[in-house]
PDB file of C-alpha atoms in Angstrom:
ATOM      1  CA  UNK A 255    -289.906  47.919  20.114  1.00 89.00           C
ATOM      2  CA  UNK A 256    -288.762  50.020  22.431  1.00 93.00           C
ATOM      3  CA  UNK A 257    -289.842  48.582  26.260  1.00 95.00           C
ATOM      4  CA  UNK A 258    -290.175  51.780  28.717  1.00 95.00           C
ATOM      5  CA  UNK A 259    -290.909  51.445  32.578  1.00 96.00           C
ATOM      6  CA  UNK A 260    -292.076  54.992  33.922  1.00 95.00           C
ATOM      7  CA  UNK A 261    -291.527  55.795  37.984  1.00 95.00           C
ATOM      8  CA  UNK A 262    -292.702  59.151  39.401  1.00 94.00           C
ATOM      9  CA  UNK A 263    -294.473  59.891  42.534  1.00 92.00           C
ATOM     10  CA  UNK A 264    -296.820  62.110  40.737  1.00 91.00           C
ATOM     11  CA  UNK A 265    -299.510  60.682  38.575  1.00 92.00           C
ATOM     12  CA  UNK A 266    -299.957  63.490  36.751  1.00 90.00           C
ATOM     13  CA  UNK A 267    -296.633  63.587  35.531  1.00 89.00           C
ATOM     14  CA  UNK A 268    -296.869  59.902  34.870  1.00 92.00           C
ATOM     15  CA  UNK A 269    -300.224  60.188  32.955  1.00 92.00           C
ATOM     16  CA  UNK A 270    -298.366  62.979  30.706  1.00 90.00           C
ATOM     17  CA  UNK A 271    -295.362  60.859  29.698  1.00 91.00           C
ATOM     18  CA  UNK A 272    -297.205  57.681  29.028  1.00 93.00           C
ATOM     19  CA  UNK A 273    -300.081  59.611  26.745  1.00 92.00           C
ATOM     20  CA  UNK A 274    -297.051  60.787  24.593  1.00 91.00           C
ATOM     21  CA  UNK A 275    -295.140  57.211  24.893  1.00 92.00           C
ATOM     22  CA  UNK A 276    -298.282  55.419  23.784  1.00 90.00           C
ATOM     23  CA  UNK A 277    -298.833  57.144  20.808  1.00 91.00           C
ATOM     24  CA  UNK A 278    -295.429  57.150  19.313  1.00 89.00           C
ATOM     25  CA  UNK A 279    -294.754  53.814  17.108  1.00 88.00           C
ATOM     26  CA  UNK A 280    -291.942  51.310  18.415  1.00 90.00           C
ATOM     27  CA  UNK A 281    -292.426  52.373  22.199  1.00 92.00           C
ATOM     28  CA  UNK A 282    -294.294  50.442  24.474  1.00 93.00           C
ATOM     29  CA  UNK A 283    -294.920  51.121  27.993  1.00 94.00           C
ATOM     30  CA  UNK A 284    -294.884  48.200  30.296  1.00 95.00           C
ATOM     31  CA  UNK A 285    -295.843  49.709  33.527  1.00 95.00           C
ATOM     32  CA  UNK A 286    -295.997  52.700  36.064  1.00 95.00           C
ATOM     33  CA  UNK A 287    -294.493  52.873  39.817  1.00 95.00           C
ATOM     34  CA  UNK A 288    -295.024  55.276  42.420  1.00 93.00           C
ATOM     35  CA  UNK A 289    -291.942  55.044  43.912  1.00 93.00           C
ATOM     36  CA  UNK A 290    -288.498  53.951  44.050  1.00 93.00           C
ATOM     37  CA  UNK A 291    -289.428  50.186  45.837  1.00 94.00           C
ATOM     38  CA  UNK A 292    -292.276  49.774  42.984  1.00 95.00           C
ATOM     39  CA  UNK A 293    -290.238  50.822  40.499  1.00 95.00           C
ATOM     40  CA  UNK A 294    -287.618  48.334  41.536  1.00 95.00           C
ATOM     41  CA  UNK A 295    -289.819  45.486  41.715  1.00 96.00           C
ATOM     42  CA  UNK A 296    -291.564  46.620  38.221  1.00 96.00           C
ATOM     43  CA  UNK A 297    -287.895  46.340  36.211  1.00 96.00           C
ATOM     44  CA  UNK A 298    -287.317  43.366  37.713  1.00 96.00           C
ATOM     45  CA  UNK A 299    -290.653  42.022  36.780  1.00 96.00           C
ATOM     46  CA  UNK A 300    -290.647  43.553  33.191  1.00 96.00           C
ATOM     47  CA  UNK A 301    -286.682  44.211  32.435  1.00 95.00           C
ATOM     48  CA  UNK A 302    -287.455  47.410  30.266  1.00 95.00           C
ATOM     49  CA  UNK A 303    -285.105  48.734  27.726  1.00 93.00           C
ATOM     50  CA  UNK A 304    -285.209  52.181  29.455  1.00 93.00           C
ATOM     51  CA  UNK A 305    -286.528  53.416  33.114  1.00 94.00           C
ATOM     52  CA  UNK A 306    -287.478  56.671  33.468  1.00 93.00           C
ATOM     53  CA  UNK A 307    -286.879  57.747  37.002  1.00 93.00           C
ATOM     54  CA  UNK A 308    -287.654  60.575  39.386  1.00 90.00           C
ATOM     55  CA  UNK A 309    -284.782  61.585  41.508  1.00 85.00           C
ATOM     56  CA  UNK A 310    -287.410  62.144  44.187  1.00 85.00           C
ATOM     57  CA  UNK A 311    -289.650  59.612  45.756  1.00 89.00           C
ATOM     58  CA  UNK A 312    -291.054  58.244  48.913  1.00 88.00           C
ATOM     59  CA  UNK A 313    -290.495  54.727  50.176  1.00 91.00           C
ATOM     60  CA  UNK A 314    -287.285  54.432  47.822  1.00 91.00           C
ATOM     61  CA  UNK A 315    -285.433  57.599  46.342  1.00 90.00           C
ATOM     62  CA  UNK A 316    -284.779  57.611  42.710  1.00 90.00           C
ATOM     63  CA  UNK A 317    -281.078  57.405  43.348  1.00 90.00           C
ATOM     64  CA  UNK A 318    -280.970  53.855  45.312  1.00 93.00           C
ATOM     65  CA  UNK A 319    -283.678  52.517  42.999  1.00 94.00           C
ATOM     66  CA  UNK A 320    -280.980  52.988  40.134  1.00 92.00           C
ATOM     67  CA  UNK A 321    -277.973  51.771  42.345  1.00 91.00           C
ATOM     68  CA  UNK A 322    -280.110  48.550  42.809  1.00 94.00           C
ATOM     69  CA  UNK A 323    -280.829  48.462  39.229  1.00 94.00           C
ATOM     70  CA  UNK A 324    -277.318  48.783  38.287  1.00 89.00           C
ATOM     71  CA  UNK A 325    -275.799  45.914  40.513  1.00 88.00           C
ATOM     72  CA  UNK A 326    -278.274  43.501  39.318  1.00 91.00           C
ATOM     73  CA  UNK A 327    -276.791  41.684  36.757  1.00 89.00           C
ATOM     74  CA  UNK A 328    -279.963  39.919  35.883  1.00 93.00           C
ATOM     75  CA  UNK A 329    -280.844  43.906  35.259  1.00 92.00           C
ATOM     76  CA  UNK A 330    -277.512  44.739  32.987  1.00 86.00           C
ATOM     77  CA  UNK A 331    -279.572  45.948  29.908  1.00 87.00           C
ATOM     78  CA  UNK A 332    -281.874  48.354  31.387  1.00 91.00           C
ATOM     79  CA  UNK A 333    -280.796  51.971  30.853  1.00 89.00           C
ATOM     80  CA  UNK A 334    -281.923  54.110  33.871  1.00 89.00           C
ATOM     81  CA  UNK A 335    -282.633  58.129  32.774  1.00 87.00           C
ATOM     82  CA  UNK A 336    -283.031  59.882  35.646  1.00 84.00           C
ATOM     83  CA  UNK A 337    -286.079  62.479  35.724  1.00 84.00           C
ATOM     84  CA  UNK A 338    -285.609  65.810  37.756  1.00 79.00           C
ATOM     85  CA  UNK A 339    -287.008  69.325  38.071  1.00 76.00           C
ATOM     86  CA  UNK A 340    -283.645  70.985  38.713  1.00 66.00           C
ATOM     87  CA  UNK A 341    -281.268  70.011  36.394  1.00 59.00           C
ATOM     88  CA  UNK A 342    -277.449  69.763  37.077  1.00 54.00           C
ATOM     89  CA  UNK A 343    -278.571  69.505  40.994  1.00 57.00           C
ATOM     90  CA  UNK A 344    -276.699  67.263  43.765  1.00 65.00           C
ATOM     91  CA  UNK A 345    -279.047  64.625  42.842  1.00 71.00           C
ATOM     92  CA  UNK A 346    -278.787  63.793  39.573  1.00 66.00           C
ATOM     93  CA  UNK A 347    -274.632  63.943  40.150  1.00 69.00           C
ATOM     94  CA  UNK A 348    -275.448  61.139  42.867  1.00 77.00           C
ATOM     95  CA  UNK A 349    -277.482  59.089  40.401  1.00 77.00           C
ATOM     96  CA  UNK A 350    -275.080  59.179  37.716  1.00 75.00           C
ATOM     97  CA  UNK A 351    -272.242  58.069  39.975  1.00 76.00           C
ATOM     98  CA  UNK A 352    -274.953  55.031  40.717  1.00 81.00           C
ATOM     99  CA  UNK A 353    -275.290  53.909  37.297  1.00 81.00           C
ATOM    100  CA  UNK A 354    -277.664  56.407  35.721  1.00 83.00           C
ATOM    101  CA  UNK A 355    -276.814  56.637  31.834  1.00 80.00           C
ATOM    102  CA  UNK A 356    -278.141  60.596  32.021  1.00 77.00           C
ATOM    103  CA  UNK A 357    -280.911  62.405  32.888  1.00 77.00           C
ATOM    104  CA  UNK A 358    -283.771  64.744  31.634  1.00 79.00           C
ATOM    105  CA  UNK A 359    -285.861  67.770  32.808  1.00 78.00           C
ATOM    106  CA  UNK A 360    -289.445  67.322  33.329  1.00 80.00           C
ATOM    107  CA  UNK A 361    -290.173  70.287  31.107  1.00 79.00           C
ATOM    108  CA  UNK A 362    -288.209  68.627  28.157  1.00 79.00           C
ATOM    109  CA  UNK A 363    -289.997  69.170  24.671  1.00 83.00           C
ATOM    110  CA  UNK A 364    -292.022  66.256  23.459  1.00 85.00           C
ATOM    111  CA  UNK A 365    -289.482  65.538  20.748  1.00 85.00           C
ATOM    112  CA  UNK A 366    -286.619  65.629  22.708  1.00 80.00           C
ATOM    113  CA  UNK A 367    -288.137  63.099  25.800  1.00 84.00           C
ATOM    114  CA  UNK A 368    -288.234  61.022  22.225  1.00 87.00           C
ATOM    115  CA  UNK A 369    -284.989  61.631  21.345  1.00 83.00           C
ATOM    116  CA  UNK A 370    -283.637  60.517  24.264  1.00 81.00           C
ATOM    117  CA  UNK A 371    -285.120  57.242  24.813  1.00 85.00           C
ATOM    118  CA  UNK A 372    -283.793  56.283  21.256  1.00 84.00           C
ATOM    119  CA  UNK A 373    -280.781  57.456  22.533  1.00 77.00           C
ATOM    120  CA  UNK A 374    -280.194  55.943  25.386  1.00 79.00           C
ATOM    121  CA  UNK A 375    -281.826  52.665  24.046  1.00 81.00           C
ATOM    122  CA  UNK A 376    -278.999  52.465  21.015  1.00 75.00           C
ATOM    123  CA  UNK A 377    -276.615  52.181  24.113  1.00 68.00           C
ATOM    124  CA  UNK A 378    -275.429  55.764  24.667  1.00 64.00           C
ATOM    125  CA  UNK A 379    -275.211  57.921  27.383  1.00 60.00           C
ATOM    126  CA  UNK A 380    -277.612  60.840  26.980  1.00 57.00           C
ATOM    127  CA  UNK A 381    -275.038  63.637  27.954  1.00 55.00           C
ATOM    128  CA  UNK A 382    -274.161  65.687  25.331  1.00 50.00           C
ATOM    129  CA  UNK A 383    -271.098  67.506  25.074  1.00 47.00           C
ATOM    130  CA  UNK A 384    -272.834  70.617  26.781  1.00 50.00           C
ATOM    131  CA  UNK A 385    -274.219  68.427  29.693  1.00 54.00           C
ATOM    132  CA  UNK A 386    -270.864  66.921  30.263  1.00 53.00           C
ATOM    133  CA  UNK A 387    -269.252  70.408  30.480  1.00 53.00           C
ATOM    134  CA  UNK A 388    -271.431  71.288  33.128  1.00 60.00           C
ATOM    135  CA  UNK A 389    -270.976  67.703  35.010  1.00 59.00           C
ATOM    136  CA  UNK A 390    -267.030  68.572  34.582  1.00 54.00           C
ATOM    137  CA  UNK A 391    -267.894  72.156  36.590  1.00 58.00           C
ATOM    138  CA  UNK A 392    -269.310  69.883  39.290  1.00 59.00           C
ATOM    139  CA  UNK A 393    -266.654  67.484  39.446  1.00 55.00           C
ATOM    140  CA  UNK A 394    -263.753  70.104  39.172  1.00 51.00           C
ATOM    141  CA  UNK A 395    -264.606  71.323  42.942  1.00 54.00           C
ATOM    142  CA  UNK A 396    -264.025  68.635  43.986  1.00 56.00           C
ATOM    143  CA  UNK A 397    -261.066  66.211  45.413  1.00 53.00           C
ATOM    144  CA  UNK A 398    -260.455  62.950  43.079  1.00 49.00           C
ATOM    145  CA  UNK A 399    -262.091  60.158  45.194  1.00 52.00           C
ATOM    146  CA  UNK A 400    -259.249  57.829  44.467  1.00 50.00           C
ATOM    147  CA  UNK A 401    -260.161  55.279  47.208  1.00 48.00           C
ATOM    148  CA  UNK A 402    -262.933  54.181  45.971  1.00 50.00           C
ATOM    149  CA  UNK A 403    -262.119  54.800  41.836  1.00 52.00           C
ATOM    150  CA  UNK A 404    -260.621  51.428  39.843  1.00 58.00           C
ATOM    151  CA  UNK A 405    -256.922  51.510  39.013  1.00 66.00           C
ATOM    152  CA  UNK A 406    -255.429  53.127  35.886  1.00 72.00           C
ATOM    153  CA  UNK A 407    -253.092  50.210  35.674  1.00 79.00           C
ATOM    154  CA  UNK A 408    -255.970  48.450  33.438  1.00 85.00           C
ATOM    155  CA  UNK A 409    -256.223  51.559  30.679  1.00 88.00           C
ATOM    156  CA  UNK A 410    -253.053  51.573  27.566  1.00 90.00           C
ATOM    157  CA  UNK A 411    -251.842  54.921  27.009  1.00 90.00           C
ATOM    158  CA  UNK A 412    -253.771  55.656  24.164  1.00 92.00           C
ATOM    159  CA  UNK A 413    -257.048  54.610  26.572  1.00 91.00           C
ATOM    160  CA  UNK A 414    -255.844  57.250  29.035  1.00 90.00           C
ATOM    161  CA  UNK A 415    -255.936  59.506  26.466  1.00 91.00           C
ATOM    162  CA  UNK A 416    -259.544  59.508  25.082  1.00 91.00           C
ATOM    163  CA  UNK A 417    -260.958  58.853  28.922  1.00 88.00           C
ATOM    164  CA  UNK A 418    -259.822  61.581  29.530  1.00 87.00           C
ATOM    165  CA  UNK A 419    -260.742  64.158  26.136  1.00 88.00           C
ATOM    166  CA  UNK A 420    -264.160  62.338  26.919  1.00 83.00           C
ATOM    167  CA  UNK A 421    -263.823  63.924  30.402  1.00 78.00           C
ATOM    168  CA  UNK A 422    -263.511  66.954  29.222  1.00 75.00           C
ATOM    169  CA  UNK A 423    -266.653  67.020  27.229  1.00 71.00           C
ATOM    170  CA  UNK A 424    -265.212  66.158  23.405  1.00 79.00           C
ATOM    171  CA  UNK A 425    -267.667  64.193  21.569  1.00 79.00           C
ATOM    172  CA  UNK A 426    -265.767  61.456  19.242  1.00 84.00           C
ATOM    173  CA  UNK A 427    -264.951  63.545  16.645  1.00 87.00           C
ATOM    174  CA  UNK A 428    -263.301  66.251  18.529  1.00 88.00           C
ATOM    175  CA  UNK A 429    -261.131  63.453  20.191  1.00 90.00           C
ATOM    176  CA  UNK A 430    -260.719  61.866  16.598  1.00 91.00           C
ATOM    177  CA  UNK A 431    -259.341  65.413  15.385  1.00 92.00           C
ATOM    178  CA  UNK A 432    -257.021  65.798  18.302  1.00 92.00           C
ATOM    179  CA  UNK A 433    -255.155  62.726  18.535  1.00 92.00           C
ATOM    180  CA  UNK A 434    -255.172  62.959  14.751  1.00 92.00           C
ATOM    181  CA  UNK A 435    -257.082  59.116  13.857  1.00 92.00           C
ATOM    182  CA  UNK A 436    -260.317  57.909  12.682  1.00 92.00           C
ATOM    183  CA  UNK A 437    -263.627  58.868  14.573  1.00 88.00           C
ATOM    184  CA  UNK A 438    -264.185  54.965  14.467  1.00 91.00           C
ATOM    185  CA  UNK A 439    -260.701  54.179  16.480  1.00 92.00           C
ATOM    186  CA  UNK A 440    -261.885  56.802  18.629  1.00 90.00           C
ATOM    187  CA  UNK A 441    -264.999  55.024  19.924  1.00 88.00           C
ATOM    188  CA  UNK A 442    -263.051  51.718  19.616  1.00 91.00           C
ATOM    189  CA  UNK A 443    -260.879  53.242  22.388  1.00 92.00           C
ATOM    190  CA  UNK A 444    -263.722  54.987  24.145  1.00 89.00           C
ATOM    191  CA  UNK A 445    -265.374  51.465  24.200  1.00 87.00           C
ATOM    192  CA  UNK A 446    -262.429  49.527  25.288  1.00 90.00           C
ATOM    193  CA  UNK A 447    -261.566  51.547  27.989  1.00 90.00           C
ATOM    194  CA  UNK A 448    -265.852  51.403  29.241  1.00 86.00           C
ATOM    195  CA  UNK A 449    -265.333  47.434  28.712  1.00 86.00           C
ATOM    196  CA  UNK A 450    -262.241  47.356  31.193  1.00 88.00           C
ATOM    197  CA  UNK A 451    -263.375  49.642  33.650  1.00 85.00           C
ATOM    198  CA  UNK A 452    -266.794  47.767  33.875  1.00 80.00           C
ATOM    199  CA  UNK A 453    -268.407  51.425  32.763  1.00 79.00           C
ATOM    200  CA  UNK A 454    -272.059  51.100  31.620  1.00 73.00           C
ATOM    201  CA  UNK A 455    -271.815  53.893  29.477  1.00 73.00           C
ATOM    202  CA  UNK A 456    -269.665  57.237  28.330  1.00 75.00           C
ATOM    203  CA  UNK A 457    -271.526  59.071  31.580  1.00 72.00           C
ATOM    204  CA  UNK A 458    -269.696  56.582  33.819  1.00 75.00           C
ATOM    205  CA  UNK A 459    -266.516  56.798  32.051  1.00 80.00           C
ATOM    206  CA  UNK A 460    -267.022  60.626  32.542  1.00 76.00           C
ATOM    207  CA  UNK A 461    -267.141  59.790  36.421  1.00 75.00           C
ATOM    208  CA  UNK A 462    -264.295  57.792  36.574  1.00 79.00           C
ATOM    209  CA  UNK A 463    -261.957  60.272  34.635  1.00 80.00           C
ATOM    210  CA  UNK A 464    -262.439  62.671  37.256  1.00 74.00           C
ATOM    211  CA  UNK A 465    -263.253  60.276  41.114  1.00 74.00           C
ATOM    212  CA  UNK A 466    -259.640  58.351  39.503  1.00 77.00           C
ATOM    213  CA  UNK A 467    -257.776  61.477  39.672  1.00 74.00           C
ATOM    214  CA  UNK A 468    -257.096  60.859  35.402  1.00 77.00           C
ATOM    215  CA  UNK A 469    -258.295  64.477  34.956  1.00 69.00           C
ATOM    216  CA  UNK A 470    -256.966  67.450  37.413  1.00 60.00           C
ATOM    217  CA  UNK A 471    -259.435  69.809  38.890  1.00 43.00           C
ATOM    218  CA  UNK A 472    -258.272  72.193  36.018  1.00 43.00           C
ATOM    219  CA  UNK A 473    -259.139  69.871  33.319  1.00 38.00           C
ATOM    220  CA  UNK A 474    -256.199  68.701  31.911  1.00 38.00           C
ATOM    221  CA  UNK A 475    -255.003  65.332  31.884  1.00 38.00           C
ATOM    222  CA  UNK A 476    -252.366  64.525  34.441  1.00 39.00           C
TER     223      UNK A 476
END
């Protein structure tokens, strides 16, 4: 069973997702918030599997309800997906930087808002290698935030190497292909590399490829 906590400021948008949540078999809904300070206090309450959050909300914005989520360690399981109207906006690049594991537009399809919260539940990030291309457009223009990125020292070569295919929007196969091994040693390194730089998921590892400086602004690894 899938546990799902939904937080949007609108009701009606909240009353949508949970009809469609409730009828589907191995999701459960344990509770709506109307905003980012409810929704807080409702994961802590309930520790969901997944929280659904809007970028947008009074009281507590979407973005520092998932930064709080995301230092809690008592909170290290739950999976936030951020929920916007915009898509690829300045927001949604803040929340993933705060531990969102990816996001979704309120106009999804049915089956995809489905989709996704299998997705993200098995533990992945739900950025596909389209969405990641675009993230890489927004990162690109801008300087490496080294200061505040962990070291490289960590990372073996070979670590390097897929953080920063990853980065540039290969899924594991693609990286698998161009290193020339296995699809399975490329997630082992893809999940090492998450493991040592305390990354919650591949959307994180995406961010630190490019605030670290690992990837240039022309998307090639240094």
């Amino acid at each position: 069973m899938i546990r799902v906590a939904l937080i949007d400021d609108q009701a009606l948008m909240r009353a949508g997702f949970r009809a469609l949540l409730d009828a589907e078999d191995g999701i459960e809904v344990v509770g709506e918030a109307a905003d980012g300070k409810q929704g807080l206090e409702l994961v802590r309450a309930h520790v969901p599997d997944i929280a659904l959050v809007d970028v947008q909300m009074p009281v507590m914005s979407g973005i520092e309800a998932t930064r709080r989520i995301a230092a809690d360690p008592e909170l290290s399981a739950v999976r936030v997906v951020i929920l916007t109207n915009y898509g690829l906006d300045e927001y949604v690049f803040e929340a993933l930087r705060a531990g969102a594991s990816g996001f979704l537009l309120k106009d999804t399809e049915p089956a995809d808002l489905l989709q996704a919260i299998e997705v993200v539940a098995r533990g992945e990030a739900l950025l596909s290698p389209s969405v990641t291309r675009t993230l890489i457009g927004e990162f690109v223009s801008r300087p490496p935030d080294r200061a505040t990125a962990p070291g490289l020292e960590c990372l073996t070569r070979r670590e390097r190497e897929v953080t920063a295919l990853a980065a540039r929007g290969l899924t594991n196969e693609e990286i698998a292909a161009h290193m020339v091994i296995s699809p399975f040693t490329a997630k082992t390194h893809i999940s090492r590399a998450m493991t040592k730089l305390g990354a919650r998921d591949r959307a994180q590892l995406v961010v630190f490829a490019y605030e670290s400086g690992l990837v240039a602004a022309r998307g090639h690894a240094e």
